[in-house]
Short mmCIF file of N, CA, C and O in Angstrom, two decimals:
data_model
loop_
_atom_site.label_atom_id
_atom_site.label_comp_id
_atom_site.label_asym_id
_atom_site.label_seq_id
_atom_site.Cartn_x
_atom_site.Cartn_y
_atom_site.Cartn_z
N MET A 84 -109.96 67.25 -57.26
CA MET A 84 -111.58 67.34 -57.56
C MET A 84 -111.68 66.10 -58.76
O MET A 84 -112.60 66.28 -59.34
N ALA A 85 -110.95 65.49 -58.59
CA ALA A 85 -110.46 64.20 -59.84
C ALA A 85 -112.31 63.59 -59.56
O ALA A 85 -112.48 62.89 -60.59
N ASP A 86 -112.41 63.07 -58.39
CA ASP A 86 -113.86 62.19 -58.28
C ASP A 86 -115.09 62.85 -58.17
O ASP A 86 -116.18 62.18 -58.02
N TYR A 87 -115.02 64.49 -58.38
CA TYR A 87 -116.69 65.19 -58.53
C TYR A 87 -116.89 64.80 -60.05
O TYR A 87 -116.02 65.15 -60.77
N PRO A 88 -118.25 64.61 -60.08
CA PRO A 88 -118.76 64.93 -61.02
C PRO A 88 -119.18 65.86 -61.76
O PRO A 88 -119.55 66.92 -61.63
N TYR A 89 -119.11 65.44 -62.93
CA TYR A 89 -119.59 66.88 -63.98
C TYR A 89 -120.38 66.53 -65.29
O TYR A 89 -120.50 65.31 -65.54
N ALA A 90 -121.66 67.19 -65.65
CA ALA A 90 -122.07 67.43 -66.59
C ALA A 90 -121.73 67.72 -67.87
O ALA A 90 -121.62 69.16 -67.75
N ILE A 91 -121.16 67.41 -69.25
CA ILE A 91 -121.24 68.13 -69.99
C ILE A 91 -121.83 68.38 -71.43
O ILE A 91 -122.75 67.22 -71.59
N CYS A 92 -122.30 69.07 -71.86
CA CYS A 92 -123.57 69.52 -72.75
C CYS A 92 -122.93 69.65 -74.13
O CYS A 92 -122.07 70.58 -73.75
N ASN A 93 -123.67 69.22 -74.93
CA ASN A 93 -123.87 69.65 -76.67
C ASN A 93 -124.83 69.68 -77.22
O ASN A 93 -125.66 68.77 -77.37
N VAL A 94 -125.05 71.35 -77.27
CA VAL A 94 -126.15 71.41 -77.33
C VAL A 94 -125.92 72.15 -79.04
O VAL A 94 -124.93 73.68 -79.35
N ALA A 95 -126.63 71.77 -80.14
CA ALA A 95 -126.08 72.16 -81.58
C ALA A 95 -124.24 72.25 -81.76
O ALA A 95 -124.21 73.99 -82.30
N GLY A 96 -123.51 71.64 -81.17
CA GLY A 96 -122.30 71.73 -81.66
C GLY A 96 -121.53 72.53 -80.28
O GLY A 96 -120.15 72.65 -80.65
N ARG A 97 -122.30 73.25 -79.48
CA ARG A 97 -121.31 74.32 -78.17
C ARG A 97 -121.33 73.27 -76.93
O ARG A 97 -122.41 72.47 -76.92
N LEU A 98 -120.19 72.78 -76.73
CA LEU A 98 -119.86 72.20 -75.43
C LEU A 98 -120.01 73.33 -73.84
O LEU A 98 -119.28 74.77 -74.20
N SER A 99 -120.76 72.80 -73.28
CA SER A 99 -120.46 73.63 -72.20
C SER A 99 -120.57 72.51 -70.76
O SER A 99 -120.75 71.58 -71.34
N ALA A 100 -119.94 73.10 -69.71
CA ALA A 100 -120.15 72.17 -68.19
C ALA A 100 -120.58 72.32 -67.45
O ALA A 100 -120.40 73.50 -66.77
N LEU A 101 -121.41 71.52 -66.27
CA LEU A 101 -121.97 72.21 -65.51
C LEU A 101 -121.45 71.11 -64.06
O LEU A 101 -121.08 70.17 -64.15
N SER A 102 -121.68 71.73 -63.01
CA SER A 102 -121.60 70.57 -61.92
C SER A 102 -122.51 69.36 -61.97
O SER A 102 -123.83 69.82 -62.91
N GLY A 103 -122.11 67.98 -61.98
CA GLY A 103 -122.90 66.96 -62.07
C GLY A 103 -123.55 66.47 -61.06
O GLY A 103 -124.48 65.42 -61.35
N VAL A 104 -124.08 67.50 -60.05
CA VAL A 104 -124.96 67.12 -58.85
C VAL A 104 -126.23 68.40 -59.04
O VAL A 104 -125.70 69.63 -58.69
N CYS A 105 -127.16 67.64 -58.62
CA CYS A 105 -128.59 68.77 -58.82
C CYS A 105 -128.45 69.27 -57.10
O CYS A 105 -128.41 68.52 -56.78
N ILE A 106 -128.89 70.69 -57.55
CA ILE A 106 -128.75 71.38 -56.36
C ILE A 106 -130.10 70.93 -55.07
O ILE A 106 -130.53 70.97 -54.39
N HIS A 107 -130.99 69.84 -56.03
CA HIS A 107 -132.44 69.96 -55.46
C HIS A 107 -132.16 68.59 -54.27
O HIS A 107 -132.57 68.79 -53.07
N ARG A 108 -131.53 67.55 -55.26
CA ARG A 108 -131.64 66.20 -53.76
C ARG A 108 -130.57 65.48 -54.97
O ARG A 108 -130.35 64.25 -54.13
N GLY A 109 -129.78 66.48 -55.63
CA GLY A 109 -128.24 65.46 -55.46
C GLY A 109 -128.16 64.45 -56.61
O GLY A 109 -127.22 63.65 -56.88
N GLY A 110 -128.90 64.63 -57.67
CA GLY A 110 -128.80 63.75 -58.18
C GLY A 110 -128.17 63.97 -59.43
O GLY A 110 -127.43 65.38 -59.59
N PRO A 111 -127.79 62.86 -60.44
CA PRO A 111 -126.48 63.00 -61.19
C PRO A 111 -127.49 63.70 -62.81
O PRO A 111 -127.24 63.22 -63.25
N LEU A 112 -126.54 64.99 -62.35
CA LEU A 112 -126.94 65.91 -63.44
C LEU A 112 -126.17 65.10 -65.31
O LEU A 112 -126.83 65.41 -66.26
N GLY A 113 -125.41 64.49 -64.97
CA GLY A 113 -124.48 63.99 -66.32
C GLY A 113 -125.37 62.97 -66.77
O GLY A 113 -125.51 62.19 -68.45
N GLU A 114 -126.58 62.27 -66.44
CA GLU A 114 -127.05 61.02 -66.94
C GLU A 114 -128.24 61.77 -67.10
O GLU A 114 -129.58 61.07 -67.39
N GLY A 115 -128.83 62.99 -67.02
CA GLY A 115 -129.74 63.87 -67.52
C GLY A 115 -129.96 63.92 -68.78
O GLY A 115 -129.12 63.59 -69.48
N GLN A 116 -131.12 63.93 -69.51
CA GLN A 116 -131.60 64.35 -71.04
C GLN A 116 -131.29 65.27 -71.18
O GLN A 116 -131.53 66.74 -70.30
N LEU A 117 -130.96 65.82 -72.41
CA LEU A 117 -131.12 67.80 -73.08
C LEU A 117 -132.51 67.83 -73.64
O LEU A 117 -132.72 67.39 -74.21
N HIS A 118 -132.70 68.99 -73.18
CA HIS A 118 -134.02 69.51 -73.21
C HIS A 118 -134.23 71.20 -73.90
O HIS A 118 -134.00 71.78 -72.54
N ASP A 119 -133.96 71.55 -74.80
CA ASP A 119 -133.96 73.06 -75.59
C ASP A 119 -132.84 73.61 -74.32
O ASP A 119 -133.16 74.91 -73.91
N GLY A 120 -131.68 73.56 -74.62
CA GLY A 120 -130.56 74.00 -74.05
C GLY A 120 -130.67 74.19 -72.35
O GLY A 120 -129.85 74.13 -72.04
N ARG A 121 -131.23 73.18 -71.94
CA ARG A 121 -131.27 72.74 -69.87
C ARG A 121 -131.01 71.28 -70.47
O ARG A 121 -131.48 70.41 -71.06
N VAL A 122 -130.53 70.93 -69.37
CA VAL A 122 -130.20 69.37 -68.66
C VAL A 122 -131.25 69.11 -67.54
O VAL A 122 -131.38 70.16 -66.73
N VAL A 123 -131.93 68.25 -67.83
CA VAL A 123 -132.96 67.76 -66.78
C VAL A 123 -132.53 66.77 -66.31
O VAL A 123 -132.05 65.48 -66.29
N CYS A 124 -132.58 66.91 -64.90
CA CYS A 124 -132.05 66.08 -63.48
C CYS A 124 -132.73 64.71 -63.59
O CYS A 124 -134.11 65.07 -63.80
N PRO A 125 -132.48 63.38 -63.48
CA PRO A 125 -133.27 63.07 -64.17
C PRO A 125 -134.34 62.17 -62.55
O PRO A 125 -134.95 61.32 -62.75
N PHE A 126 -133.41 62.49 -61.49
CA PHE A 126 -134.41 62.48 -60.42
C PHE A 126 -135.80 62.74 -60.45
O PHE A 126 -136.60 62.68 -59.82
N HIS A 127 -135.09 64.42 -60.61
CA HIS A 127 -136.94 65.06 -60.08
C HIS A 127 -137.56 65.78 -61.29
O HIS A 127 -138.49 66.91 -61.14
N ARG A 128 -136.77 65.91 -62.17
CA ARG A 128 -137.02 66.51 -63.65
C ARG A 128 -136.38 68.24 -63.20
O ARG A 128 -137.14 68.63 -64.20
N TRP A 129 -135.55 68.75 -62.39
CA TRP A 129 -135.68 70.11 -62.58
C TRP A 129 -134.80 70.15 -63.58
O TRP A 129 -133.57 69.76 -63.52
N GLU A 130 -134.68 71.29 -64.04
CA GLU A 130 -133.55 71.70 -65.44
C GLU A 130 -133.30 72.72 -65.28
O GLU A 130 -133.67 74.12 -64.21
N PHE A 131 -131.75 73.08 -65.94
CA PHE A 131 -130.44 73.91 -65.53
C PHE A 131 -130.30 74.48 -67.14
O PHE A 131 -130.07 73.42 -67.67
N ASP A 132 -130.15 75.47 -67.14
CA ASP A 132 -129.40 76.07 -68.67
C ASP A 132 -128.06 75.75 -68.68
O ASP A 132 -127.61 75.81 -67.84
N CYS A 133 -128.00 74.68 -69.94
CA CYS A 133 -126.95 74.38 -70.00
C CYS A 133 -125.47 75.58 -69.70
O CYS A 133 -123.95 74.84 -69.57
N VAL A 134 -125.41 76.62 -70.38
CA VAL A 134 -124.54 77.31 -70.62
C VAL A 134 -124.51 78.49 -68.89
O VAL A 134 -123.30 78.16 -68.04
N THR A 135 -125.76 78.97 -68.29
CA THR A 135 -125.74 79.92 -67.37
C THR A 135 -125.71 78.44 -65.86
O THR A 135 -125.20 79.30 -65.11
N GLY A 136 -126.31 77.65 -65.83
CA GLY A 136 -126.23 77.05 -64.66
C GLY A 136 -127.60 77.19 -64.10
O GLY A 136 -128.19 76.63 -62.94
N GLU A 137 -128.28 77.74 -64.58
CA GLU A 137 -129.76 78.77 -63.91
C GLU A 137 -130.83 77.41 -63.66
O GLU A 137 -130.92 76.65 -64.74
N TYR A 138 -131.61 77.30 -62.88
CA TYR A 138 -132.36 76.68 -62.27
C TYR A 138 -133.84 77.54 -63.53
O TYR A 138 -133.90 78.28 -63.15
N ASP A 139 -134.75 76.77 -64.15
CA ASP A 139 -135.25 77.43 -65.20
C ASP A 139 -136.77 78.13 -64.23
O ASP A 139 -136.95 79.05 -64.59
N PHE A 140 -136.60 77.39 -63.36
CA PHE A 140 -138.50 78.04 -62.47
C PHE A 140 -137.77 79.53 -61.41
O PHE A 140 -138.28 80.22 -61.01
N ASP A 141 -136.32 79.22 -60.99
CA ASP A 141 -135.44 80.64 -60.18
C ASP A 141 -134.33 80.90 -60.68
O ASP A 141 -133.51 79.99 -59.86
N PRO A 142 -134.04 81.67 -61.55
CA PRO A 142 -132.94 81.96 -62.20
C PRO A 142 -131.68 82.42 -60.99
O PRO A 142 -130.42 82.46 -61.13
N THR A 143 -132.18 82.68 -59.95
CA THR A 143 -131.46 83.14 -58.89
C THR A 143 -130.47 81.76 -58.19
O THR A 143 -129.34 81.95 -57.35
N ARG A 144 -131.29 80.51 -58.40
CA ARG A 144 -130.44 79.47 -58.05
C ARG A 144 -129.91 78.78 -59.16
O ARG A 144 -130.14 78.37 -60.36
N ARG A 145 -128.51 78.02 -59.40
CA ARG A 145 -127.85 77.97 -60.17
C ARG A 145 -126.87 76.18 -59.54
O ARG A 145 -126.62 76.95 -58.56
N VAL A 146 -126.43 75.63 -61.01
CA VAL A 146 -125.35 75.03 -60.16
C VAL A 146 -124.27 74.93 -61.17
O VAL A 146 -124.36 76.43 -62.01
N ALA A 147 -123.07 75.12 -60.49
CA ALA A 147 -121.99 75.97 -60.90
C ALA A 147 -121.30 75.07 -62.41
O ALA A 147 -122.07 74.27 -62.99
N THR A 148 -120.98 76.37 -63.19
CA THR A 148 -120.27 76.13 -64.67
C THR A 148 -118.83 76.42 -64.86
O THR A 148 -118.55 77.08 -63.31
N TYR A 149 -118.16 75.65 -65.79
CA TYR A 149 -117.20 75.58 -65.89
C TYR A 149 -116.46 75.76 -67.38
O TYR A 149 -117.49 75.25 -68.52
N GLU A 150 -115.64 76.65 -67.76
CA GLU A 150 -115.37 76.36 -68.94
C GLU A 150 -114.50 75.57 -69.57
O GLU A 150 -114.20 74.63 -68.51
N VAL A 151 -114.98 74.57 -70.71
CA VAL A 151 -114.63 73.93 -71.46
C VAL A 151 -113.35 74.69 -72.71
O VAL A 151 -113.78 75.33 -73.05
N MET A 152 -112.62 73.30 -72.74
CA MET A 152 -111.35 73.61 -73.85
C MET A 152 -111.87 72.19 -74.80
O MET A 152 -111.92 71.16 -74.24
N LEU A 153 -111.52 72.19 -75.88
CA LEU A 153 -111.32 71.42 -76.76
C LEU A 153 -109.85 71.12 -77.66
O LEU A 153 -109.96 72.49 -78.26
N GLU A 154 -109.33 69.64 -77.29
CA GLU A 154 -108.05 70.21 -78.06
C GLU A 154 -107.83 68.72 -78.62
O GLU A 154 -108.24 67.40 -78.07
N GLY A 155 -108.41 69.00 -80.01
CA GLY A 155 -108.22 67.56 -81.29
C GLY A 155 -110.05 67.20 -80.39
O GLY A 155 -110.66 67.71 -80.60
N GLU A 156 -109.73 65.76 -80.34
CA GLU A 156 -110.82 64.90 -79.81
C GLU A 156 -110.74 64.74 -78.12
O GLU A 156 -112.55 64.70 -77.73
N SER A 157 -110.21 65.60 -77.32
CA SER A 157 -109.94 65.62 -76.23
C SER A 157 -110.95 66.79 -75.32
O SER A 157 -110.82 67.78 -75.58
N VAL A 158 -111.99 66.81 -74.55
CA VAL A 158 -112.20 67.84 -73.93
C VAL A 158 -111.85 68.33 -72.59
O VAL A 158 -111.70 66.52 -71.43
N PHE A 159 -111.27 69.16 -72.13
CA PHE A 159 -110.81 69.59 -70.63
C PHE A 159 -111.84 70.69 -70.33
O PHE A 159 -112.40 71.70 -70.65
N LEU A 160 -111.74 70.71 -68.95
CA LEU A 160 -112.96 71.68 -67.66
C LEU A 160 -111.41 72.25 -66.91
O LEU A 160 -110.88 71.90 -66.54
N LEU A 161 -111.92 73.73 -67.14
CA LEU A 161 -111.49 74.26 -66.17
C LEU A 161 -111.90 74.35 -64.76
O LEU A 161 -112.57 74.98 -64.84
N VAL A 162 -111.37 73.90 -63.71
CA VAL A 162 -111.73 74.09 -62.81
C VAL A 162 -110.91 74.78 -61.80
O VAL A 162 -109.90 74.27 -61.76
N PRO A 163 -111.62 75.46 -60.68
CA PRO A 163 -110.62 76.38 -59.86
C PRO A 163 -110.06 74.87 -58.93
O PRO A 163 -110.54 74.00 -58.66
#
């Protein structure tokens, strides 16, 4: 999955990782803004929790999340 986009969030020093593709219309979540612990899709403003991936209006809908490892200044994602 080397070509698959991911979104890395840094909320108050805590790193988390999500799928970089919005479930609504495929927007680039990695280009979105952070707002109160959520990443906002730049296409249609859908918001997803940076830790759980939950969509703010329907928590049963979510983007995939990934474990993050920090080694020195390098960030690694554990992806299936």
